[in-house]
Coordinates of N, CA and C in Angstrom, one line a residue:
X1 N -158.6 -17.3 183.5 CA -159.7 -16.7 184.3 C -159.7 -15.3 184.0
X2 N -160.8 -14.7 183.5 CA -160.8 -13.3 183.3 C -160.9 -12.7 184.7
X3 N -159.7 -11.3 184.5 CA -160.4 -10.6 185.4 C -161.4 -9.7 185.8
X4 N -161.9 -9.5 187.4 CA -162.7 -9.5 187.8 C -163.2 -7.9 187.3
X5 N -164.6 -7.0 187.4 CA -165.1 -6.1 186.8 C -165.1 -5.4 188.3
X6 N -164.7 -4.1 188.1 CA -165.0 -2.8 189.5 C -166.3 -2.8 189.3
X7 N -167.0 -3.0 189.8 CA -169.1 -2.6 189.8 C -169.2 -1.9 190.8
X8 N -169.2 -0.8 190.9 CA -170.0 0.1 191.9 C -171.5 -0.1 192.5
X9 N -171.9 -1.3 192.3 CA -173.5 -1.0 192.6 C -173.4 -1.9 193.9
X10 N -173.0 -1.4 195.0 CA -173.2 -2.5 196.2 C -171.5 -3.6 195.9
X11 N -171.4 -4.3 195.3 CA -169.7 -5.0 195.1 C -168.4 -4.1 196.0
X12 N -168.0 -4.9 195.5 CA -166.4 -4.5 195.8 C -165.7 -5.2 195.0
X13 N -165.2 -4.5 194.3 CA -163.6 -5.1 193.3 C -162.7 -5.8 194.2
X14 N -162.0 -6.4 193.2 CA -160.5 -6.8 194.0 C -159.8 -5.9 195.1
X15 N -159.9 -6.1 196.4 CA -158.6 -5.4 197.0 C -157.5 -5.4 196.0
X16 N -156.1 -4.8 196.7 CA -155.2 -4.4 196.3 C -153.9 -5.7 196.9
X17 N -154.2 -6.5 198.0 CA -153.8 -8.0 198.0 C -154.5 -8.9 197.6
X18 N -155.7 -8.5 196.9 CA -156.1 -9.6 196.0 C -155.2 -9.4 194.7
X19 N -155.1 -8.1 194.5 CA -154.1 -8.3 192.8 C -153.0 -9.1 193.2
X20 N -152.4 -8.5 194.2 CA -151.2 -8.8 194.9 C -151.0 -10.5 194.2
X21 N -152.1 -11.1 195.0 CA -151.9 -12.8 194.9 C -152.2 -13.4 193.6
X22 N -153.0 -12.6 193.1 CA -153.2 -12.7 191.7 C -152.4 -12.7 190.5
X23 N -151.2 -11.6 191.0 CA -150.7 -11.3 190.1 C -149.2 -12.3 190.4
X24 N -148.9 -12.6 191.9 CA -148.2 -12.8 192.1 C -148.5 -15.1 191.4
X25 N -150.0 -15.4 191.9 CA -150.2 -17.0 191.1 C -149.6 -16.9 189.6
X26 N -150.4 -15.5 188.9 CA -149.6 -16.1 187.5 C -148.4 -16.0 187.4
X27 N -147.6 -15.0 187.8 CA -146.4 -14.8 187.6 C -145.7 -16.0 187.9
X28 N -146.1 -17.2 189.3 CA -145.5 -18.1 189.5 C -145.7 -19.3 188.3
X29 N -146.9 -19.2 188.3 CA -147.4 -20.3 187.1 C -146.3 -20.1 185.8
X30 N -146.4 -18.9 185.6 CA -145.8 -18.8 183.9 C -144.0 -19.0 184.3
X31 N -143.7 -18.9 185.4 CA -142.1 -18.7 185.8 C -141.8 -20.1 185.8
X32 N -142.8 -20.8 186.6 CA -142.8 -22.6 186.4 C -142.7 -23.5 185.6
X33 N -143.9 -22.8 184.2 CA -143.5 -23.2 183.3 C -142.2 -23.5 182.2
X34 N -141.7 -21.7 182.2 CA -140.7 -21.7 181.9 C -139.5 -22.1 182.5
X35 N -139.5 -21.8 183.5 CA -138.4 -22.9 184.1 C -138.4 -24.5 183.9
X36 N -139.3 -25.1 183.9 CA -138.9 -26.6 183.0 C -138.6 -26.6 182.4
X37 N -139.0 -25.5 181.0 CA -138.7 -25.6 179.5 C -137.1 -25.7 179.8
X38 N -136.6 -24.4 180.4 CA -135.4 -24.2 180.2 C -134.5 -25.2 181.1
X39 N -135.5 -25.7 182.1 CA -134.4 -26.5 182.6 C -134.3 -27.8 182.0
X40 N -135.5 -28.3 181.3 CA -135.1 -29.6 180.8 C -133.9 -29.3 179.8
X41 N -134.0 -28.2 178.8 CA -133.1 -28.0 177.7 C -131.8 -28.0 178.4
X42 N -131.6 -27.4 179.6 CA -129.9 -27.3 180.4 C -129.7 -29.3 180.9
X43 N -130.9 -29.5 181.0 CA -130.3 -30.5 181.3 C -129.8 -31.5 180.6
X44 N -130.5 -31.7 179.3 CA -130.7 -32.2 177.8 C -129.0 -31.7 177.6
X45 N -128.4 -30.6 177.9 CA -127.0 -30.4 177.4 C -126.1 -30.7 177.9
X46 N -126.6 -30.5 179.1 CA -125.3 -30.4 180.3 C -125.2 -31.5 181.8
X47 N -126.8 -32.1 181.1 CA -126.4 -33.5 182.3 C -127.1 -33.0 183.8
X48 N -127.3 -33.6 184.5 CA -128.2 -33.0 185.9 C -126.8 -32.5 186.8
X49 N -125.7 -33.1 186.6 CA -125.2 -33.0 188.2 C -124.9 -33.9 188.8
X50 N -125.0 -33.6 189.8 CA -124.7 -34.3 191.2 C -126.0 -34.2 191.8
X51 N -126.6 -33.9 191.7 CA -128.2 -33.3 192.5 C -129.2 -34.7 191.7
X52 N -129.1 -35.0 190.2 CA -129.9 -35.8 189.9 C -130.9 -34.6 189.3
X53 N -131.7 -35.3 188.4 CA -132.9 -35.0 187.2 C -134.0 -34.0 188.0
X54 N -134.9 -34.6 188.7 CA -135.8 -34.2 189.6 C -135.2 -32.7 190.7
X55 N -134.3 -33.1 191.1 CA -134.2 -31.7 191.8 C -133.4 -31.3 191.1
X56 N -132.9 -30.8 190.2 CA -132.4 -30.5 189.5 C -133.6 -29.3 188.6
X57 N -134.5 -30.0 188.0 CA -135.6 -29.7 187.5 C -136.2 -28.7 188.4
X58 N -136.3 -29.0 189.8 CA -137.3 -28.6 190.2 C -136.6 -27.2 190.9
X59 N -135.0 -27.5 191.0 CA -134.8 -26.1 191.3 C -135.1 -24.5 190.0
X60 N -134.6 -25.4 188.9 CA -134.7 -24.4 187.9 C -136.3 -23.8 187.9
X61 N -137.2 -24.7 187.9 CA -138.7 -24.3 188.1 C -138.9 -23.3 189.4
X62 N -138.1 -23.7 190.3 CA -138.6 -23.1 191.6 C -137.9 -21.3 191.2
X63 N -136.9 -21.3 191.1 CA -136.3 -20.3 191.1 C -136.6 -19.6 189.9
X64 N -137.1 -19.9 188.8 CA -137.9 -19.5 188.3 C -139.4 -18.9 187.9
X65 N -140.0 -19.6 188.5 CA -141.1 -19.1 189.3 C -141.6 -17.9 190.3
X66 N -140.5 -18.5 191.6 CA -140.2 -17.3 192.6 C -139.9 -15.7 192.2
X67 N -138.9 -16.0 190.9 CA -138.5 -15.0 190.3 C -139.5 -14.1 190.1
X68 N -140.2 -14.5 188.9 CA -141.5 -14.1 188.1 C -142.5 -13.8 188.9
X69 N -143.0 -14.8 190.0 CA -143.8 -14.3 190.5 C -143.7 -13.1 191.5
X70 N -142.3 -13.3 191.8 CA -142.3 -11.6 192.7 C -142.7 -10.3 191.7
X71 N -142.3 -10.5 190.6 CA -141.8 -9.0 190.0 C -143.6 -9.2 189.5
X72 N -144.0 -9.8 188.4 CA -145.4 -9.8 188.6 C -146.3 -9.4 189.5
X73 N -146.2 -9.7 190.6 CA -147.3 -9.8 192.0 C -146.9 -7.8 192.1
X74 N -145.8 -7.5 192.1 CA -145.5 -6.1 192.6 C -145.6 -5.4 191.3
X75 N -145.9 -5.4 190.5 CA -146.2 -4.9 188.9 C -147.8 -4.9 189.0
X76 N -148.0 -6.3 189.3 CA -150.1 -5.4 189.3 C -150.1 -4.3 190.7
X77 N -149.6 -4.8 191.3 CA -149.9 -3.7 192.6 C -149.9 -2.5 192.1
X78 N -148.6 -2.4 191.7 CA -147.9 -0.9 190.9 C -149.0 -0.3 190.0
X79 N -149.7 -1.7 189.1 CA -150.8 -1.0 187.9 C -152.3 -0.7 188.6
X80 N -152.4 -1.0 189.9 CA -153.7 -1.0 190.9 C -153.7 0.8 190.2
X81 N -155.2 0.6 190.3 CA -155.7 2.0 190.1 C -156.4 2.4 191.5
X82 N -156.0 3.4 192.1 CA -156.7 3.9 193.3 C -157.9 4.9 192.6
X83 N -158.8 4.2 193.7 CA -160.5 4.4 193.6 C -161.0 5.6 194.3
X84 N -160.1 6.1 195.2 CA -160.4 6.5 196.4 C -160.3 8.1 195.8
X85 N -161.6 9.0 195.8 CA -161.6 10.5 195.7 C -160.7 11.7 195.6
X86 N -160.6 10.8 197.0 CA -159.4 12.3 197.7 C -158.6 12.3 197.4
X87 N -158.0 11.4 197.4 CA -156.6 10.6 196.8 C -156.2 11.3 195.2
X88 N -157.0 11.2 194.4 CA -157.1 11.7 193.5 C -156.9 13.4 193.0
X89 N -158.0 13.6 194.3 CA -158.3 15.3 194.3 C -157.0 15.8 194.6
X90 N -155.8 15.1 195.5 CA -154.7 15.6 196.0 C -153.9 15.4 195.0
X91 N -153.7 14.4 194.4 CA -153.0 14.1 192.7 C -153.3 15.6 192.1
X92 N -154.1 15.7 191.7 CA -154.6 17.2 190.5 C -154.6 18.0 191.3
X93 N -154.2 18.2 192.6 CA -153.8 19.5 193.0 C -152.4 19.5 193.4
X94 N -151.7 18.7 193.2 CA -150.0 18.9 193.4 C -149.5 19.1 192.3
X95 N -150.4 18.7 191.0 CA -149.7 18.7 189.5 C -150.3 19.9 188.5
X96 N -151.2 20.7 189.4 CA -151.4 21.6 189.0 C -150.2 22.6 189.1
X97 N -150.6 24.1 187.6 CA -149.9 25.0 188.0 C -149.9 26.0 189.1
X98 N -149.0 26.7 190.0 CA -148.8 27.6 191.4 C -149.7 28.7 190.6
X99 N -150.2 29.6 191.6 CA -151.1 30.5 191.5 C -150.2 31.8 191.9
X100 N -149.2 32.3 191.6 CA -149.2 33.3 192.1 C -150.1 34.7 192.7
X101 N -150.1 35.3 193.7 CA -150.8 36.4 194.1 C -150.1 37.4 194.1
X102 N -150.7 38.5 193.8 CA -149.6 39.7 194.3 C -150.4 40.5 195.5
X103 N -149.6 40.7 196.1 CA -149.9 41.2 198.0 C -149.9 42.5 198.0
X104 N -148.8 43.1 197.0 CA -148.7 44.9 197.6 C -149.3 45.7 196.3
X105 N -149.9 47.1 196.9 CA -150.6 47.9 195.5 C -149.5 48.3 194.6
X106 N -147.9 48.1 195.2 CA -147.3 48.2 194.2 C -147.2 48.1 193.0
X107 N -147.6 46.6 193.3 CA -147.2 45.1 191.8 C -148.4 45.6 190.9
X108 N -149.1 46.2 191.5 CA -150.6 46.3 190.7 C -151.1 46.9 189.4
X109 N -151.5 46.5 188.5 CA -151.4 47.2 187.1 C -153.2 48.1 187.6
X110 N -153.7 49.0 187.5 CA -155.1 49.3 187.3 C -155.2 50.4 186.5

């Protein structure tokens, strides 16, 4: 699914819990995937257990998933770009350089 386009003309982009969930479905998706890979391979070596094939499987998928999808879901958040003006205007004014003044006709060169 590509993602979605910021359009300023009347729209609204993605909220910032829409990446959230966004980021957080693929993360689970691809964590699920990988977790069967790896869990069939553990199990292919080492046998299910005591638990049996199926949960067995489905733990490795689960916790796998859960994994991925947290750090994902809070990674796009983290890459969200704020839209908002001000927000900005106060960024480039804290990272600018201090302006020193001099106060007394002492300091003064004329």
């Amino acid at each position: 699914m590509p993602p979605v386009a910021n359009i300023h003309h009347g729209q609204a982009g993605p909220s910032t819990f829409d990446k959230l969930k966004m980021g957080a479905m693929m993360g689970g998706t691809v964590g699920c995937i990988l977790g069967f890979m790896y869990g069939t391979i553990n199990i292919f070596r080492y046998g299910a257990g005591t638990n049996g094939v199926m949960r067995t499987l489905g733990q490795y998928m689960a916790g796998s998933g859960a994994t991925f999808g947290f750090f994902m879901g809070v990674g796009s958040v983290i890459r969200t770009d704020v839209a908002d003006p001000e927000i900005r205007e106060m960024y480039l004014q804290a990272q600018r350089r201090p302006i020193i003044w001099r106060s007394h006709q002492a300091w003064r060169r004329d």
